[in-house]
CSV table of C-alpha atoms in Angstrom, one decimal:
chain,number,residue,atom,x,y,z
A,1,UNK,CA,-22.8,-11.1,-7.4
A,2,UNK,CA,-19.1,-10.8,-6.8
A,3,UNK,CA,-16.5,-13.1,-8.2
A,4,UNK,CA,-13.4,-13.5,-6.1
A,5,UNK,CA,-10.4,-14.8,-8.0
A,6,UNK,CA,-8.5,-16.7,-5.3
A,7,UNK,CA,-5.9,-19.2,-4.3
A,8,UNK,CA,-6.2,-20.9,-0.9
A,9,UNK,CA,-4.3,-19.1,1.9
A,10,UNK,CA,-3.3,-16.3,-0.4
A,11,UNK,CA,-4.0,-12.6,0.0
A,12,UNK,CA,-7.5,-13.3,-1.4
A,13,UNK,CA,-8.2,-14.7,2.1
A,14,UNK,CA,-8.5,-11.2,3.5
A,15,UNK,CA,-11.2,-10.3,1.0
A,16,UNK,CA,-13.0,-13.6,1.4
A,17,UNK,CA,-13.2,-13.1,5.2
A,18,UNK,CA,-14.7,-9.7,4.6
A,19,UNK,CA,-17.2,-11.0,2.0
A,20,UNK,CA,-18.3,-13.7,4.5
A,21,UNK,CA,-18.4,-11.3,7.4
A,22,UNK,CA,-20.6,-8.8,5.4
A,23,UNK,CA,-22.8,-11.7,4.3
A,24,UNK,CA,-22.5,-10.7,0.6
A,25,UNK,CA,-23.3,-13.1,-2.2
A,26,UNK,CA,-20.1,-14.1,-4.1
A,27,UNK,CA,-18.6,-17.0,-5.8
A,28,UNK,CA,-15.0,-18.0,-6.1
A,29,UNK,CA,-12.9,-18.6,-9.2
A,30,UNK,CA,-9.9,-20.8,-8.3
A,31,UNK,CA,-6.4,-19.8,-9.6
A,32,UNK,CA,-4.4,-23.0,-9.6
A,33,UNK,CA,-0.9,-21.9,-8.6
A,34,UNK,CA,0.5,-25.3,-9.3
A,35,UNK,CA,0.0,-24.6,-13.0
A,36,UNK,CA,0.7,-20.9,-12.6
A,37,UNK,CA,-2.9,-20.0,-13.5
A,38,UNK,CA,-2.2,-16.5,-12.3
A,39,UNK,CA,0.0,-16.0,-15.4
A,40,UNK,CA,-2.5,-17.3,-17.9
A,41,UNK,CA,-3.9,-15.1,-20.6
A,42,UNK,CA,-7.4,-15.6,-19.1
A,43,UNK,CA,-6.4,-14.2,-15.8
A,44,UNK,CA,-4.3,-11.5,-17.2
A,45,UNK,CA,-7.4,-10.3,-19.0
A,46,UNK,CA,-9.0,-9.9,-15.6
A,47,UNK,CA,-6.0,-8.6,-13.8
A,48,UNK,CA,-3.1,-7.4,-16.0
A,49,UNK,CA,-0.7,-7.5,-13.0
A,50,UNK,CA,-1.3,-11.2,-12.4
A,51,UNK,CA,-1.5,-10.6,-8.7
A,52,UNK,CA,-3.9,-12.5,-6.4
A,53,UNK,CA,-6.7,-11.5,-5.6
A,54,UNK,CA,-9.0,-9.8,-8.1
A,55,UNK,CA,-12.6,-9.1,-7.4
A,56,UNK,CA,-15.1,-8.8,-10.3
A,57,UNK,CA,-18.1,-6.6,-9.5
A,58,UNK,CA,-21.1,-5.9,-11.7
A,59,UNK,CA,-19.4,-2.6,-12.8
A,60,UNK,CA,-15.7,-3.2,-12.6
A,61,UNK,CA,-12.8,-5.5,-11.8
A,62,UNK,CA,-10.7,-4.6,-8.8
A,63,UNK,CA,-7.3,-5.8,-7.7
A,64,UNK,CA,-4.8,-4.8,-5.0
A,65,UNK,CA,-6.0,-6.1,-1.6
A,66,UNK,CA,-6.1,-2.7,0.1
A,67,UNK,CA,-8.1,-1.2,-2.8
A,68,UNK,CA,-10.7,-4.1,-2.7
A,69,UNK,CA,-10.9,-3.9,1.1
A,70,UNK,CA,-11.5,-0.1,1.1
A,71,UNK,CA,-14.0,-0.3,-1.8
A,72,UNK,CA,-16.0,-3.0,-0.1
A,73,UNK,CA,-16.1,-1.1,3.2
A,74,UNK,CA,-17.3,2.1,1.5
A,75,UNK,CA,-19.7,0.4,-0.9
A,76,UNK,CA,-21.4,-1.5,1.9
A,77,UNK,CA,-20.8,1.1,4.7
A,78,UNK,CA,-19.4,-1.7,6.9
A,79,UNK,CA,-16.4,-2.8,8.9
A,80,UNK,CA,-14.6,0.6,8.7
A,81,UNK,CA,-15.4,4.3,9.3
A,82,UNK,CA,-17.3,5.8,6.3
A,83,UNK,CA,-15.8,8.8,4.4
A,84,UNK,CA,-16.4,11.8,6.6
A,85,UNK,CA,-17.0,9.8,9.7
A,86,UNK,CA,-15.0,10.3,12.9
A,87,UNK,CA,-12.0,8.0,12.8
A,88,UNK,CA,-11.8,7.9,9.0
A,89,UNK,CA,-8.5,9.8,9.0
A,90,UNK,CA,-7.0,7.5,11.6
A,91,UNK,CA,-8.4,4.4,9.8
A,92,UNK,CA,-6.9,5.5,6.5
A,93,UNK,CA,-3.4,6.1,8.0
A,94,UNK,CA,-3.3,2.7,9.7
A,95,UNK,CA,-4.7,1.0,6.6
A,96,UNK,CA,-2.0,2.4,4.4
A,97,UNK,CA,0.6,1.7,7.1
A,98,UNK,CA,-0.5,-1.9,7.1
A,99,UNK,CA,-0.5,-2.1,3.3
A,100,UNK,CA,2.7,-0.2,2.7
A,101,UNK,CA,4.8,-1.1,5.7
A,102,UNK,CA,3.7,-4.3,7.5
A,103,UNK,CA,2.5,-6.0,4.3
A,104,UNK,CA,5.5,-4.8,2.3
A,105,UNK,CA,7.9,-6.0,5.1
A,106,UNK,CA,6.1,-9.3,5.2
A,107,UNK,CA,6.5,-9.8,1.5
A,108,UNK,CA,10.2,-9.2,1.8
A,109,UNK,CA,10.4,-11.8,4.5
A,110,UNK,CA,8.4,-14.4,2.6
A,111,UNK,CA,10.4,-14.1,-0.6
A,112,UNK,CA,14.0,-13.3,0.4
A,113,UNK,CA,15.4,-14.9,-2.8
A,114,UNK,CA,13.5,-12.4,-4.9
A,115,UNK,CA,14.6,-9.4,-3.0
A,116,UNK,CA,17.9,-10.0,-1.1
A,117,UNK,CA,19.9,-10.0,-4.4
A,118,UNK,CA,22.2,-12.9,-3.5
A,119,UNK,CA,22.0,-16.1,-1.3
A,120,UNK,CA,24.9,-14.8,0.9
A,121,UNK,CA,22.8,-11.7,1.7
A,122,UNK,CA,19.8,-13.6,2.9
A,123,UNK,CA,20.7,-14.0,6.6
A,124,UNK,CA,21.3,-10.2,7.1
A,125,UNK,CA,18.2,-9.5,5.0
A,126,UNK,CA,16.1,-11.7,7.1
A,127,UNK,CA,17.2,-10.3,10.4
A,128,UNK,CA,16.5,-6.8,9.1
A,129,UNK,CA,13.0,-7.8,8.0
A,130,UNK,CA,12.2,-9.5,11.3
A,131,UNK,CA,13.3,-6.4,13.2
A,132,UNK,CA,11.1,-4.2,11.1
A,133,UNK,CA,8.1,-6.5,11.5
A,134,UNK,CA,8.5,-6.4,15.3
A,135,UNK,CA,8.6,-2.6,15.1
A,136,UNK,CA,5.5,-2.5,12.9
A,137,UNK,CA,3.6,-4.9,15.1
A,138,UNK,CA,4.6,-2.9,18.2
A,139,UNK,CA,2.9,0.2,16.7
A,140,UNK,CA,-0.2,-1.8,15.8
A,141,UNK,CA,-0.3,-3.4,19.3
A,142,UNK,CA,-0.4,0.1,20.8
A,143,UNK,CA,-3.2,1.0,18.4
A,144,UNK,CA,-5.2,-2.2,19.2
A,145,UNK,CA,-4.7,-1.6,22.9
A,146,UNK,CA,-6.5,1.7,22.5
A,147,UNK,CA,-9.4,-0.2,20.9
A,148,UNK,CA,-10.7,2.3,18.3
A,149,UNK,CA,-13.9,1.4,16.5
A,150,UNK,CA,-12.0,0.2,13.4
A,151,UNK,CA,-9.7,-2.2,15.4
A,152,UNK,CA,-10.9,-4.0,18.5
A,153,UNK,CA,-11.6,-7.5,19.7
A,154,UNK,CA,-15.3,-6.8,20.3
A,155,UNK,CA,-16.4,-6.2,16.7
A,156,UNK,CA,-15.1,-7.5,13.4
A,157,UNK,CA,-13.2,-4.9,11.3
A,158,UNK,CA,-11.6,-4.8,7.9
A,159,UNK,CA,-8.3,-3.7,9.4
A,160,UNK,CA,-8.5,-6.4,12.1
A,161,UNK,CA,-8.9,-9.2,9.5
A,162,UNK,CA,-6.1,-7.7,7.3
A,163,UNK,CA,-3.6,-7.5,10.2
A,164,UNK,CA,-4.6,-11.0,11.5
A,165,UNK,CA,-4.0,-12.6,8.1
A,166,UNK,CA,-0.6,-11.0,7.9
A,167,UNK,CA,0.2,-12.3,11.4
A,168,UNK,CA,-0.8,-15.8,10.2
A,169,UNK,CA,1.5,-15.7,7.2
A,170,UNK,CA,4.4,-14.1,9.1
A,171,UNK,CA,4.3,-17.1,11.4
A,172,UNK,CA,4.2,-19.7,8.6
A,173,UNK,CA,6.7,-18.3,6.1
A,174,UNK,CA,9.4,-18.7,5.1
A,175,UNK,CA,8.9,-22.4,6.0
A,176,UNK,CA,12.3,-22.9,7.7
A,177,UNK,CA,11.4,-20.2,10.2
A,178,UNK,CA,7.8,-21.3,11.1
A,179,UNK,CA,6.6,-20.0,14.4
A,180,UNK,CA,9.3,-17.3,15.0
A,181,UNK,CA,6.9,-14.7,16.0
A,182,UNK,CA,5.6,-14.9,19.6
A,183,UNK,CA,2.1,-13.3,19.3
A,184,UNK,CA,1.7,-13.6,23.1
A,185,UNK,CA,4.2,-10.7,23.3
A,186,UNK,CA,1.5,-8.5,21.7
A,187,UNK,CA,-1.5,-9.1,24.0
A,188,UNK,CA,-4.0,-6.7,22.3
A,189,UNK,CA,-3.3,-8.2,18.9
A,190,UNK,CA,-3.5,-11.7,20.4
A,191,UNK,CA,-6.9,-10.9,21.8
A,192,UNK,CA,-8.0,-9.6,18.4
A,193,UNK,CA,-6.7,-12.7,16.7
A,194,UNK,CA,-8.5,-15.0,19.1
A,195,UNK,CA,-11.8,-13.1,18.8
A,196,UNK,CA,-11.7,-13.0,15.0
A,197,UNK,CA,-10.7,-16.7,14.4
A,198,UNK,CA,-13.9,-17.7,16.3
A,199,UNK,CA,-16.2,-15.7,14.1
A,200,UNK,CA,-18.6,-17.8,12.0
A,201,UNK,CA,-17.1,-16.0,8.9
A,202,UNK,CA,-13.6,-17.1,9.8
A,203,UNK,CA,-14.8,-20.7,10.4
A,204,UNK,CA,-16.4,-20.8,7.0
A,205,UNK,CA,-13.3,-19.6,5.3
A,206,UNK,CA,-11.2,-22.0,7.3
A,207,UNK,CA,-13.3,-24.9,6.1
A,208,UNK,CA,-13.3,-23.7,2.5
A,209,UNK,CA,-9.5,-23.3,2.4
A,210,UNK,CA,-8.5,-26.0,4.8
A,211,UNK,CA,-6.9,-23.8,7.5
A,212,UNK,CA,-7.7,-25.7,10.7
A,213,UNK,CA,-9.1,-24.2,13.9
A,214,UNK,CA,-6.6,-21.6,15.3
A,215,UNK,CA,-6.0,-19.8,12.0
A,216,UNK,CA,-4.5,-16.7,13.5
A,217,UNK,CA,-3.1,-17.5,16.9
A,218,UNK,CA,-1.5,-20.9,16.1
A,219,UNK,CA,-1.6,-21.4,12.4
A,220,UNK,CA,-0.9,-24.6,10.5
A,221,UNK,CA,-0.2,-24.9,6.8
A,222,UNK,CA,-3.3,-25.1,4.8
A,223,UNK,CA,-4.6,-28.4,3.5
A,224,UNK,CA,-7.1,-27.0,0.9
A,225,UNK,CA,-9.8,-29.1,-0.7
A,226,UNK,CA,-9.0,-27.4,-4.1
A,227,UNK,CA,-6.0,-25.6,-5.5
A,228,UNK,CA,-2.5,-24.9,-4.2
A,229,UNK,CA,-1.1,-22.4,-1.8
A,230,UNK,CA,2.1,-21.9,-3.6
B,1,UNK,CA,-6.0,24.6,8.5
B,2,UNK,CA,-3.6,21.9,7.6
B,3,UNK,CA,0.0,22.0,8.8
B,4,UNK,CA,2.2,19.9,6.5
B,5,UNK,CA,5.6,19.0,8.0
B,6,UNK,CA,7.9,18.9,5.0
B,7,UNK,CA,11.4,18.6,3.8
B,8,UNK,CA,12.2,19.8,0.2
B,9,UNK,CA,11.8,17.2,-2.5
B,10,UNK,CA,10.8,14.4,-0.1
B,11,UNK,CA,7.5,12.5,-0.1
B,12,UNK,CA,5.8,15.6,1.4
B,13,UNK,CA,6.1,17.1,-2.1
B,14,UNK,CA,3.2,14.9,-3.3
B,15,UNK,CA,0.9,16.2,-0.6
B,16,UNK,CA,2.0,19.8,-1.1
B,17,UNK,CA,1.3,19.8,-4.8
B,18,UNK,CA,-2.2,18.5,-4.1
B,19,UNK,CA,-2.8,21.1,-1.3
B,20,UNK,CA,-1.8,23.8,-3.8
B,21,UNK,CA,-3.9,22.3,-6.7
B,22,UNK,CA,-7.0,22.1,-4.4
B,23,UNK,CA,-6.3,25.7,-3.3
B,24,UNK,CA,-6.5,24.8,0.3
B,25,UNK,CA,-5.1,27.0,3.1
B,26,UNK,CA,-2.1,25.3,4.7
B,27,UNK,CA,1.1,26.0,6.4
B,28,UNK,CA,4.2,24.2,5.1
B,29,UNK,CA,6.4,23.9,8.2
B,30,UNK,CA,10.0,22.7,7.5
B,31,UNK,CA,11.5,19.8,9.3
B,32,UNK,CA,15.0,20.5,10.6
B,33,UNK,CA,16.6,17.1,9.6
B,34,UNK,CA,20.1,18.2,10.4
B,35,UNK,CA,19.1,18.9,14.0
B,36,UNK,CA,17.6,15.5,14.3
B,37,UNK,CA,14.0,16.7,14.4
B,38,UNK,CA,12.7,13.5,12.9
B,39,UNK,CA,13.7,11.7,16.1
B,40,UNK,CA,12.3,14.4,18.4
B,41,UNK,CA,9.4,13.4,20.8
B,42,UNK,CA,7.4,16.2,19.2
B,43,UNK,CA,7.8,14.8,15.7
B,44,UNK,CA,7.3,11.2,16.9
B,45,UNK,CA,4.0,12.3,18.3
B,46,UNK,CA,2.9,13.1,14.7
B,47,UNK,CA,4.6,10.1,13.1
B,48,UNK,CA,5.8,7.2,15.4
B,49,UNK,CA,8.4,6.1,12.9
B,50,UNK,CA,9.8,9.6,12.3
B,51,UNK,CA,9.2,9.5,8.5
B,52,UNK,CA,8.2,12.3,6.1
B,53,UNK,CA,5.6,13.5,5.6
B,54,UNK,CA,3.3,14.1,8.5
B,55,UNK,CA,0.3,16.5,8.5
B,56,UNK,CA,-1.7,18.0,11.3
B,57,UNK,CA,-5.4,18.0,10.4
B,58,UNK,CA,-8.6,18.9,12.2
B,59,UNK,CA,-8.9,15.1,12.7
B,60,UNK,CA,-5.6,14.7,14.3
B,61,UNK,CA,-2.1,14.0,13.0
B,62,UNK,CA,-1.8,11.9,9.8
B,63,UNK,CA,1.0,10.1,8.1
B,64,UNK,CA,1.5,7.8,5.1
B,65,UNK,CA,1.5,9.9,1.9
B,66,UNK,CA,-1.3,7.9,0.2
B,67,UNK,CA,-3.5,8.0,3.3
B,68,UNK,CA,-3.1,11.8,3.4
B,69,UNK,CA,-3.9,12.1,-0.3
B,70,UNK,CA,-7.0,10.0,-0.1
B,71,UNK,CA,-8.2,11.9,3.1
B,72,UNK,CA,-7.7,15.2,1.3
B,73,UNK,CA,-9.4,14.2,-1.9
B,74,UNK,CA,-12.4,12.7,-0.1
B,75,UNK,CA,-12.8,15.9,1.9
B,76,UNK,CA,-12.2,18.3,-1.0
B,77,UNK,CA,-13.6,16.8,-4.2
B,78,UNK,CA,-12.1,17.4,-7.6
B,79,UNK,CA,-8.9,15.4,-8.0
B,80,UNK,CA,-10.2,11.8,-7.8
B,81,UNK,CA,-13.6,9.9,-8.1
B,82,UNK,CA,-15.7,10.3,-4.9
B,83,UNK,CA,-16.4,7.3,-2.7
B,84,UNK,CA,-19.7,6.5,-4.4
B,85,UNK,CA,-18.6,7.3,-8.0
B,86,UNK,CA,-18.7,4.6,-10.6
B,87,UNK,CA,-15.0,4.9,-11.5
B,88,UNK,CA,-13.9,4.8,-7.8
B,89,UNK,CA,-13.0,1.1,-8.2
B,90,UNK,CA,-10.7,1.7,-11.1
B,91,UNK,CA,-9.1,4.7,-9.4
B,92,UNK,CA,-8.6,2.8,-6.1
B,93,UNK,CA,-6.9,-0.2,-7.6
B,94,UNK,CA,-4.3,1.9,-9.5
B,95,UNK,CA,-3.9,4.2,-6.6
B,96,UNK,CA,-3.1,1.3,-4.3
B,97,UNK,CA,-0.9,-0.3,-7.0
B,98,UNK,CA,1.2,2.9,-7.1
B,99,UNK,CA,1.4,3.2,-3.4
B,100,UNK,CA,2.1,-0.4,-2.5
B,101,UNK,CA,4.1,-1.5,-5.5
B,102,UNK,CA,5.7,1.4,-7.3
B,103,UNK,CA,6.5,3.6,-4.4
B,104,UNK,CA,8.2,0.9,-2.2
B,105,UNK,CA,10.2,-0.4,-5.3
B,106,UNK,CA,11.4,3.2,-5.8
B,107,UNK,CA,12.6,3.2,-2.2
B,108,UNK,CA,14.6,0.0,-2.9
B,109,UNK,CA,16.2,1.7,-5.8
B,110,UNK,CA,17.1,4.8,-3.8
B,111,UNK,CA,18.1,3.1,-0.6
B,112,UNK,CA,19.1,-0.5,-1.5
B,113,UNK,CA,21.4,-0.8,1.5
B,114,UNK,CA,18.4,-0.5,3.8
B,115,UNK,CA,17.0,-3.8,2.3
B,116,UNK,CA,19.9,-6.1,3.1
B,117,UNK,CA,23.0,-4.1,4.0
B,118,UNK,CA,25.8,-2.6,1.9
B,119,UNK,CA,27.1,-5.8,0.5
B,120,UNK,CA,23.9,-6.7,-1.3
B,121,UNK,CA,22.9,-3.1,-2.2
B,122,UNK,CA,23.9,-3.3,-5.9
B,123,UNK,CA,22.1,-6.6,-6.5
B,124,UNK,CA,19.0,-5.3,-4.7
B,125,UNK,CA,18.9,-2.2,-6.9
B,126,UNK,CA,19.3,-4.2,-10.1
B,127,UNK,CA,16.3,-6.4,-9.1
B,128,UNK,CA,14.2,-3.4,-8.1
B,129,UNK,CA,14.9,-1.5,-11.3
B,130,UNK,CA,13.8,-4.5,-13.4
B,131,UNK,CA,10.6,-4.7,-11.4
B,132,UNK,CA,10.0,-1.0,-11.7
B,133,UNK,CA,10.0,-1.1,-15.5
B,134,UNK,CA,7.3,-3.8,-15.4
B,135,UNK,CA,5.2,-1.9,-12.9
B,136,UNK,CA,5.4,1.4,-14.8
B,137,UNK,CA,4.5,-0.3,-18.1
B,138,UNK,CA,1.3,-1.7,-16.5
B,139,UNK,CA,0.4,1.8,-15.2
B,140,UNK,CA,1.2,3.3,-18.6
B,141,UNK,CA,-1.3,0.9,-20.2
B,142,UNK,CA,-3.9,2.0,-17.6
B,143,UNK,CA,-3.3,5.7,-18.5
B,144,UNK,CA,-3.6,5.2,-22.3
B,145,UNK,CA,-7.4,5.6,-22.4
B,146,UNK,CA,-7.1,8.9,-20.5
B,147,UNK,CA,-9.3,8.0,-17.5
B,148,UNK,CA,-10.4,11.1,-15.5
B,149,UNK,CA,-8.3,9.9,-12.5
B,150,UNK,CA,-5.1,9.8,-14.5
B,151,UNK,CA,-5.8,12.2,-17.4
B,152,UNK,CA,-3.4,14.1,-19.7
B,153,UNK,CA,-5.9,17.0,-19.8
B,154,UNK,CA,-6.8,17.7,-16.2
B,155,UNK,CA,-5.0,17.4,-12.9
B,156,UNK,CA,-5.6,14.4,-10.7
B,157,UNK,CA,-4.4,13.0,-7.4
B,158,UNK,CA,-2.8,9.9,-9.0
B,159,UNK,CA,-1.2,12.1,-11.7
B,160,UNK,CA,0.6,14.2,-9.1
B,161,UNK,CA,1.7,11.0,-7.2
B,162,UNK,CA,3.1,9.6,-10.4
B,163,UNK,CA,4.7,12.9,-11.4
B,164,UNK,CA,6.8,13.0,-8.2
B,165,UNK,CA,7.8,9.4,-8.6
B,166,UNK,CA,8.9,10.1,-12.2
B,167,UNK,CA,10.9,13.1,-10.9
B,168,UNK,CA,12.9,10.9,-8.5
B,169,UNK,CA,13.5,8.2,-11.1
B,170,UNK,CA,14.6,10.8,-13.6
B,171,UNK,CA,17.2,12.1,-11.2
B,172,UNK,CA,19.2,8.8,-11.7
B,173,UNK,CA,22.3,9.2,-13.8
B,174,UNK,CA,22.3,7.7,-17.3
B,175,UNK,CA,24.8,5.1,-16.1
B,176,UNK,CA,22.4,3.9,-13.4
B,177,UNK,CA,20.6,0.6,-13.6
B,178,UNK,CA,17.5,2.6,-12.7
B,179,UNK,CA,17.9,5.3,-15.4
B,180,UNK,CA,14.2,5.8,-16.2
B,181,UNK,CA,12.7,8.8,-17.9
B,182,UNK,CA,9.1,9.8,-18.2
B,183,UNK,CA,9.4,9.7,-22.0
B,184,UNK,CA,9.9,5.9,-21.7
B,185,UNK,CA,6.2,5.7,-20.8
B,186,UNK,CA,4.2,7.8,-23.4
B,187,UNK,CA,0.8,8.0,-21.7
B,188,UNK,CA,2.4,8.8,-18.3
B,189,UNK,CA,4.7,11.3,-19.9
B,190,UNK,CA,1.7,13.2,-21.2
B,191,UNK,CA,0.1,13.3,-17.8
B,192,UNK,CA,3.2,14.6,-16.0
B,193,UNK,CA,4.1,17.1,-18.8
B,194,UNK,CA,0.7,18.6,-18.4
B,195,UNK,CA,1.0,18.8,-14.6
B,196,UNK,CA,4.4,20.4,-14.9
B,197,UNK,CA,2.7,23.5,-16.5
B,198,UNK,CA,0.1,23.9,-13.7
B,199,UNK,CA,0.3,27.0,-11.5
B,200,UNK,CA,0.3,24.7,-8.5
B,201,UNK,CA,3.5,23.0,-9.7
B,202,UNK,CA,5.2,26.3,-10.5
B,203,UNK,CA,4.4,27.5,-7.0
B,204,UNK,CA,5.8,24.4,-5.3
B,205,UNK,CA,8.8,24.2,-7.6
B,206,UNK,CA,9.7,27.8,-6.7
B,207,UNK,CA,9.3,27.1,-3.0
B,208,UNK,CA,11.4,23.9,-3.0
B,209,UNK,CA,13.9,24.8,-5.7
B,210,UNK,CA,12.8,22.0,-8.1
B,211,UNK,CA,13.8,23.7,-11.4
B,212,UNK,CA,11.8,24.5,-14.6
B,213,UNK,CA,10.9,20.9,-15.6
B,214,UNK,CA,10.6,19.2,-12.3
B,215,UNK,CA,8.9,16.1,-13.7
B,216,UNK,CA,10.1,15.6,-17.3
B,217,UNK,CA,13.7,16.8,-16.9
B,218,UNK,CA,14.4,16.9,-13.1
B,219,UNK,CA,17.6,18.3,-11.7
């Protein structure tokens, strides 16, 4: 039995979608962000970095979204090319591109006050971030259009869920820029988002975290039954 | 045969050290940055963003340092736990932590103007340096028990990654906000000091002109 330490509509959502899609038994442990539970001594004992998510397995505790994702794929030989399989090299490079470039650029966009240095610098900072995110998504659009095994609208994939969750958050945050990204300009990613949000796994996570029906293509702010998004 | 496209002392260095340590046949093919090769259609076919490194493999072109490292280590065992090993989980979390937290923060320290323009560069660097110290302290704690994947006694994939990041941090001037030395982090220092004496490191240091103590006292 896995234990996913989560907060609604946080990065833990990527892992929860995978656990649901793989049909693995797990339970959740809520981190109440309104009381900064991620900074508590109890959670720091699980994850010394205080970042969300963490996944407890019978043998070890994992953190870092990309690490958990890859470990789940390899442990259950599911949702990504296995080590040594054709497509593994390409999958790895786009996984790290997503984690290090798209995810990193998104984080800068979400928290400009943490990164831009001064309030005066935020507008320039924000336009630079948005330009990089358009560039990143352009590359992923070309990849999705070529429909490799590890990223296509016909079958659920770890990389597909990862990218679609990022697209969701890019359109929701920061709150004064909601909806700035026009996903229709990226037709292959749009088709991917549409297909994944209709999966039973996605519907279950949507219900559990209060995400509404069009979680990737036209996201709304979460209204979770428990916990706090920020 | 792997063909590593490199520029001296850039992120290709991490991959080159690992290729040497694994004793793999490879060609290190220099990138002519001055002639704008990073923007050439040939290089963009390897790496669409024109960044360093890129590597040609029997499975096609690869980019992203950490992806190349993991690809190599899964194909040629010895420097990291195999995909089905019990300590794979611990290795992966700190490997991703290094790649997605420490490495980008280092880039913010080195190129703060890229984050929000020249005007905000100094403030960005100050923020990034403060975060860097917290991140390195966490990794240092993880290295204390001497796990096989970040050991002071034998070479490891993550060890080489950290060694190169320590090299670049150590190149900052003492007056810099980001003046960080490997000795500030005792467990990590032991790892990188051991790696500095490896034949693989000597070979690459010679090839790229990195000096006698490329990780603990970089020039």
